C-alpha cells in the first residue's frame, strides 16, 4: 500500500524553527516528486512547495508566502522528505500535508501534522 | 482570495445532480494546464477525485466526472449520496505565479 506519514508537528513560538518529516512506503520514493500542502484552521488548501526527483536535479519550488523561510529536502535512501520551517509566523499555523507529485495531481496524501505558532 | 474561484457552497437532495465550478484565467486553466479535483471529508486528508480534467482514479465511482472549457472547469456529481457531503477543491498550475494553485473550496451539503 502506498502511504505517506507526516511527523514533527508541534507548538512553537513565533520566530522559531521546526522541521517536519514525511516518511513514505509502498513505492519507489526516488522516482517521484514530493509536495507539501497546508491548511489553516477552517480554511482551504494552500500549496507550500515541492521537491523534484533526483533525475530532474531534485530542485525545489516554493509558494511566495514561504520562499526564503522554508526549505524542502529529501533523503531517498530513507524514503523521507523534510520541510524545514524557519522564522515561523502565527499565520503559518496549519495542518501540513505531504503528498506525492509536483505540478500534476497529488496522490496520495498523508494524514497531516499540526503546526501551531503561538507565544 | 484564491486564484481559482469556486462557489463557497452547493447543496442537493439525495439522488440529484450537482455541479461545482472552478473559474481561472489565461495564466492557469486558460493556458492549458490540467485541472484536478479533491474531496475532503470532515477531519480527513484530501483525496484525489479527478485528475487531468476528466479522469477518475481507480476506486472513484463514475458518479463523479470532470470537464474543462476555456478558463473554467467543473466537477459534476450525479446520484447524490449522504456520504458525498464534503469539501471539494480544484487545483491547477499558474504560469504567472510559477506554482501550484488551489480553489478556495466548495462545501457540498446533501439535504
CSV table of C-alpha atoms in Angstrom, one decimal:
chain,number,residue,atom,x,y,z
A,1,UNK,CA,0.0,0.0,0.0
A,2,UNK,CA,1.3,3.4,-1.0
A,3,UNK,CA,1.5,5.5,2.2
A,4,UNK,CA,2.8,8.8,3.4
A,5,UNK,CA,3.2,9.6,7.1
A,6,UNK,CA,4.0,13.1,8.4
A,7,UNK,CA,5.5,13.8,11.8
A,8,UNK,CA,7.1,16.6,13.7
A,9,UNK,CA,4.2,19.0,14.2
A,10,UNK,CA,4.3,21.0,17.5
A,11,UNK,CA,3.5,24.2,19.3
A,12,UNK,CA,6.3,26.7,18.6
A,13,UNK,CA,6.8,30.4,19.3
A,14,UNK,CA,6.9,33.0,16.6
A,15,UNK,CA,10.4,33.4,15.1
A,16,UNK,CA,11.5,29.8,16.0
A,17,UNK,CA,12.2,26.9,13.7
A,18,UNK,CA,10.6,23.4,13.2
A,19,UNK,CA,11.3,20.5,10.9
A,20,UNK,CA,8.6,18.2,9.6
A,21,UNK,CA,9.2,14.8,8.2
A,22,UNK,CA,7.3,12.8,5.6
A,23,UNK,CA,8.0,9.0,5.6
A,24,UNK,CA,7.0,7.1,2.5
A,25,UNK,CA,6.3,3.4,1.9
A,26,UNK,CA,4.9,1.2,-0.7
A,27,UNK,CA,6.6,2.8,-3.7
A,28,UNK,CA,10.0,3.7,-5.1
A,29,UNK,CA,10.4,7.0,-3.3
A,30,UNK,CA,13.2,8.3,-5.5
A,31,UNK,CA,11.1,8.1,-8.7
A,32,UNK,CA,8.7,10.7,-7.5
A,33,UNK,CA,8.4,14.4,-6.6
A,34,UNK,CA,7.0,15.3,-3.2
A,35,UNK,CA,5.0,18.3,-2.2
A,36,UNK,CA,3.9,19.9,1.0
A,37,UNK,CA,0.4,21.5,1.2
A,38,UNK,CA,-1.0,23.2,4.3
A,39,UNK,CA,-4.5,24.0,5.6
A,40,UNK,CA,-5.0,26.7,8.2
A,41,UNK,CA,-7.8,26.0,10.7
A,42,UNK,CA,-11.2,26.3,9.0
A,43,UNK,CA,-9.5,27.4,5.7
A,44,UNK,CA,-8.7,25.9,2.3
A,45,UNK,CA,-5.7,24.2,0.9
A,46,UNK,CA,-2.5,26.2,0.2
A,47,UNK,CA,0.4,24.8,-1.7
A,48,UNK,CA,3.7,25.2,0.2
A,49,UNK,CA,6.3,23.8,-2.2
A,50,UNK,CA,7.7,20.7,-3.8
A,51,UNK,CA,11.0,18.9,-4.5
A,52,UNK,CA,11.5,17.2,-7.8
A,53,UNK,CA,13.1,13.7,-8.1
A,54,UNK,CA,16.9,13.5,-8.5
A,55,UNK,CA,16.6,12.7,-12.2
A,56,UNK,CA,15.2,16.2,-12.5
A,57,UNK,CA,18.0,17.6,-10.4
A,58,UNK,CA,16.0,17.4,-7.2
A,59,UNK,CA,15.2,21.1,-7.5
A,60,UNK,CA,12.6,22.9,-5.4
A,61,UNK,CA,9.9,25.4,-5.9
A,62,UNK,CA,8.1,27.4,-3.2
A,63,UNK,CA,5.0,29.5,-2.7
A,64,UNK,CA,5.7,33.2,-2.3
A,65,UNK,CA,4.4,33.1,1.2
A,66,UNK,CA,7.2,30.8,2.4
A,67,UNK,CA,10.0,31.4,0.0
A,68,UNK,CA,13.2,32.2,1.8
A,69,UNK,CA,11.9,30.8,5.1
A,70,UNK,CA,11.0,27.2,4.3
A,71,UNK,CA,13.3,24.6,2.7
A,72,UNK,CA,12.3,21.2,1.3
A,73,UNK,CA,14.8,18.4,1.2
A,74,UNK,CA,14.8,14.6,0.7
A,75,UNK,CA,16.8,11.5,1.7
A,76,UNK,CA,16.0,8.9,-0.9
A,77,UNK,CA,17.9,6.2,1.0
A,78,UNK,CA,15.5,6.6,3.9
A,79,UNK,CA,12.4,7.4,1.8
A,80,UNK,CA,11.9,10.6,3.8
A,81,UNK,CA,11.1,14.2,2.7
A,82,UNK,CA,11.6,17.1,5.1
A,83,UNK,CA,10.2,20.5,5.5
A,84,UNK,CA,12.5,22.9,7.4
A,85,UNK,CA,10.5,25.9,8.6
A,86,UNK,CA,12.4,28.9,9.9
A,87,UNK,CA,11.3,32.3,11.1
A,88,UNK,CA,7.8,30.9,11.8
A,89,UNK,CA,4.9,33.3,11.9
A,90,UNK,CA,1.5,33.0,13.5
A,91,UNK,CA,0.0,32.7,10.0
A,92,UNK,CA,2.0,29.5,9.4
A,93,UNK,CA,-0.3,27.8,11.9
A,94,UNK,CA,-1.9,24.9,9.9
A,95,UNK,CA,-2.1,21.2,9.3
A,96,UNK,CA,0.8,20.3,7.0
A,97,UNK,CA,0.2,17.5,4.5
A,98,UNK,CA,2.8,15.8,2.4
A,99,UNK,CA,1.7,14.4,-0.9
A,100,UNK,CA,3.2,12.7,-4.0
A,101,UNK,CA,3.5,14.9,-7.1
A,102,UNK,CA,4.7,18.3,-8.2
A,103,UNK,CA,2.9,20.2,-11.0
A,104,UNK,CA,0.3,17.5,-11.7
A,105,UNK,CA,-2.3,15.8,-9.5
A,106,UNK,CA,-1.4,15.0,-5.9
A,107,UNK,CA,-1.9,11.4,-4.8
A,108,UNK,CA,-1.8,10.0,-2.2
A,109,UNK,CA,-1.8,12.4,0.8
A,110,UNK,CA,-0.5,11.8,4.3
A,111,UNK,CA,-2.8,12.2,7.3
A,112,UNK,CA,-1.2,15.6,8.2
A,113,UNK,CA,0.6,17.0,11.2
A,114,UNK,CA,-0.4,20.1,13.1
A,115,UNK,CA,1.9,23.1,13.5
A,116,UNK,CA,0.8,25.8,15.9
A,117,UNK,CA,2.8,29.0,16.0
A,118,UNK,CA,1.9,31.0,19.1
A,119,UNK,CA,3.5,32.8,22.0
B,1,UNK,CA,-8.6,35.4,-2.3
B,2,UNK,CA,-7.8,32.3,-4.3
B,3,UNK,CA,-6.6,32.4,-7.9
B,4,UNK,CA,-9.2,29.8,-8.8
B,5,UNK,CA,-12.7,30.7,-7.9
B,6,UNK,CA,-15.2,28.2,-6.5
B,7,UNK,CA,-18.6,28.8,-5.1
B,8,UNK,CA,-18.4,28.6,-1.2
B,9,UNK,CA,-21.3,26.1,-1.0
B,10,UNK,CA,-23.6,24.0,-3.1
B,11,UNK,CA,-26.4,21.6,-2.0
B,12,UNK,CA,-28.7,19.0,-3.4
B,13,UNK,CA,-31.1,16.3,-2.4
B,14,UNK,CA,-30.2,12.6,-2.4
B,15,UNK,CA,-30.2,11.3,-6.0
B,16,UNK,CA,-29.9,14.7,-7.6
B,17,UNK,CA,-27.1,16.1,-9.7
B,18,UNK,CA,-24.9,19.0,-8.6
B,19,UNK,CA,-22.0,20.8,-10.3
B,20,UNK,CA,-19.1,22.7,-8.8
B,21,UNK,CA,-17.4,25.3,-10.9
B,22,UNK,CA,-13.8,26.4,-10.9
B,23,UNK,CA,-13.0,29.6,-12.7
B,24,UNK,CA,-9.5,30.6,-13.5
B,25,UNK,CA,-7.7,32.8,-16.1
B,26,UNK,CA,-5.4,32.9,-19.1
B,27,UNK,CA,-2.4,32.2,-16.9
B,28,UNK,CA,-3.7,28.9,-15.5
B,29,UNK,CA,-6.7,26.9,-16.8
B,30,UNK,CA,-6.9,29.0,-19.9
B,31,UNK,CA,-3.2,28.4,-20.6
B,32,UNK,CA,-4.0,24.7,-21.0
B,33,UNK,CA,-2.9,23.5,-17.6
B,34,UNK,CA,-4.8,20.4,-16.3
B,35,UNK,CA,-7.3,20.7,-13.5
B,36,UNK,CA,-7.6,18.2,-10.7
B,37,UNK,CA,-10.3,17.8,-8.1
B,38,UNK,CA,-10.1,16.6,-4.5
B,39,UNK,CA,-12.7,15.5,-1.9
B,40,UNK,CA,-12.0,16.3,1.7
B,41,UNK,CA,-14.3,14.6,4.2
B,42,UNK,CA,-14.6,16.3,7.6
B,43,UNK,CA,-11.4,15.9,9.6
B,44,UNK,CA,-9.6,13.8,7.0
B,45,UNK,CA,-6.9,14.4,4.5
B,46,UNK,CA,-7.9,15.3,0.9
B,47,UNK,CA,-8.4,12.5,-1.6
B,48,UNK,CA,-7.8,12.7,-5.3
B,49,UNK,CA,-11.1,12.6,-7.1
B,50,UNK,CA,-10.4,13.6,-10.7
B,51,UNK,CA,-7.1,14.1,-12.4
B,52,UNK,CA,-6.2,15.5,-15.8
B,53,UNK,CA,-9.5,17.3,-16.1
B,54,UNK,CA,-11.7,14.3,-16.6
B,55,UNK,CA,-10.0,11.1,-15.4
B,56,UNK,CA,-11.1,9.1,-12.3
B,57,UNK,CA,-8.5,7.2,-10.2
B,58,UNK,CA,-9.3,3.6,-9.6
B,59,UNK,CA,-12.0,3.2,-6.9
B,60,UNK,CA,-13.7,6.6,-7.6
B,61,UNK,CA,-17.3,6.0,-8.6
B,62,UNK,CA,-18.4,7.0,-12.1
B,63,UNK,CA,-21.0,9.3,-10.4
B,64,UNK,CA,-18.1,11.8,-10.3
B,65,UNK,CA,-17.0,13.5,-13.6
B,66,UNK,CA,-14.9,16.4,-14.6
B,67,UNK,CA,-14.8,18.8,-17.5
B,68,UNK,CA,-12.8,21.8,-18.7
B,69,UNK,CA,-13.5,24.5,-21.2
B,70,UNK,CA,-11.7,27.8,-21.7
B,71,UNK,CA,-10.7,29.3,-18.4
B,72,UNK,CA,-13.1,27.1,-16.3
B,73,UNK,CA,-13.6,23.6,-15.1
B,74,UNK,CA,-16.4,21.8,-13.5
B,75,UNK,CA,-17.0,18.8,-11.2
B,76,UNK,CA,-20.3,17.0,-11.6
B,77,UNK,CA,-21.7,14.6,-9.1
B,78,UNK,CA,-24.8,12.6,-10.1
B,79,UNK,CA,-27.0,10.4,-7.9
B,80,UNK,CA,-26.0,12.3,-4.8
B,81,UNK,CA,-25.5,10.3,-1.6
B,82,UNK,CA,-25.2,11.3,2.0
B,83,UNK,CA,-21.5,10.2,2.0
B,84,UNK,CA,-20.7,12.8,-0.7
B,85,UNK,CA,-21.1,15.6,1.9
B,86,UNK,CA,-17.6,17.1,2.0
B,87,UNK,CA,-15.4,19.9,0.8
B,88,UNK,CA,-14.3,19.9,-2.8
B,89,UNK,CA,-11.2,21.6,-4.2
B,90,UNK,CA,-9.9,22.2,-7.7
B,91,UNK,CA,-6.2,22.5,-8.4
B,92,UNK,CA,-4.1,23.7,-11.3
B,93,UNK,CA,-0.9,25.4,-12.2
B,94,UNK,CA,-0.3,29.1,-12.8
B,95,UNK,CA,2.4,30.4,-15.1
B,96,UNK,CA,2.4,33.9,-13.6
B,97,UNK,CA,2.9,32.6,-10.1
B,98,UNK,CA,5.1,29.7,-11.2
B,99,UNK,CA,3.4,27.4,-8.9
B,100,UNK,CA,0.5,25.2,-7.9
B,101,UNK,CA,-2.8,26.8,-7.2
B,102,UNK,CA,-6.0,25.7,-5.4
B,103,UNK,CA,-9.5,26.9,-5.5
B,104,UNK,CA,-11.0,28.2,-2.2
B,105,UNK,CA,-13.1,25.1,-1.8
B,106,UNK,CA,-16.8,24.3,-2.0
B,107,UNK,CA,-18.8,22.7,0.8
B,108,UNK,CA,-21.3,20.3,-0.5
B,109,UNK,CA,-24.4,19.7,1.6
B,110,UNK,CA,-26.7,16.8,1.0
B,111,UNK,CA,-30.1,17.9,2.1
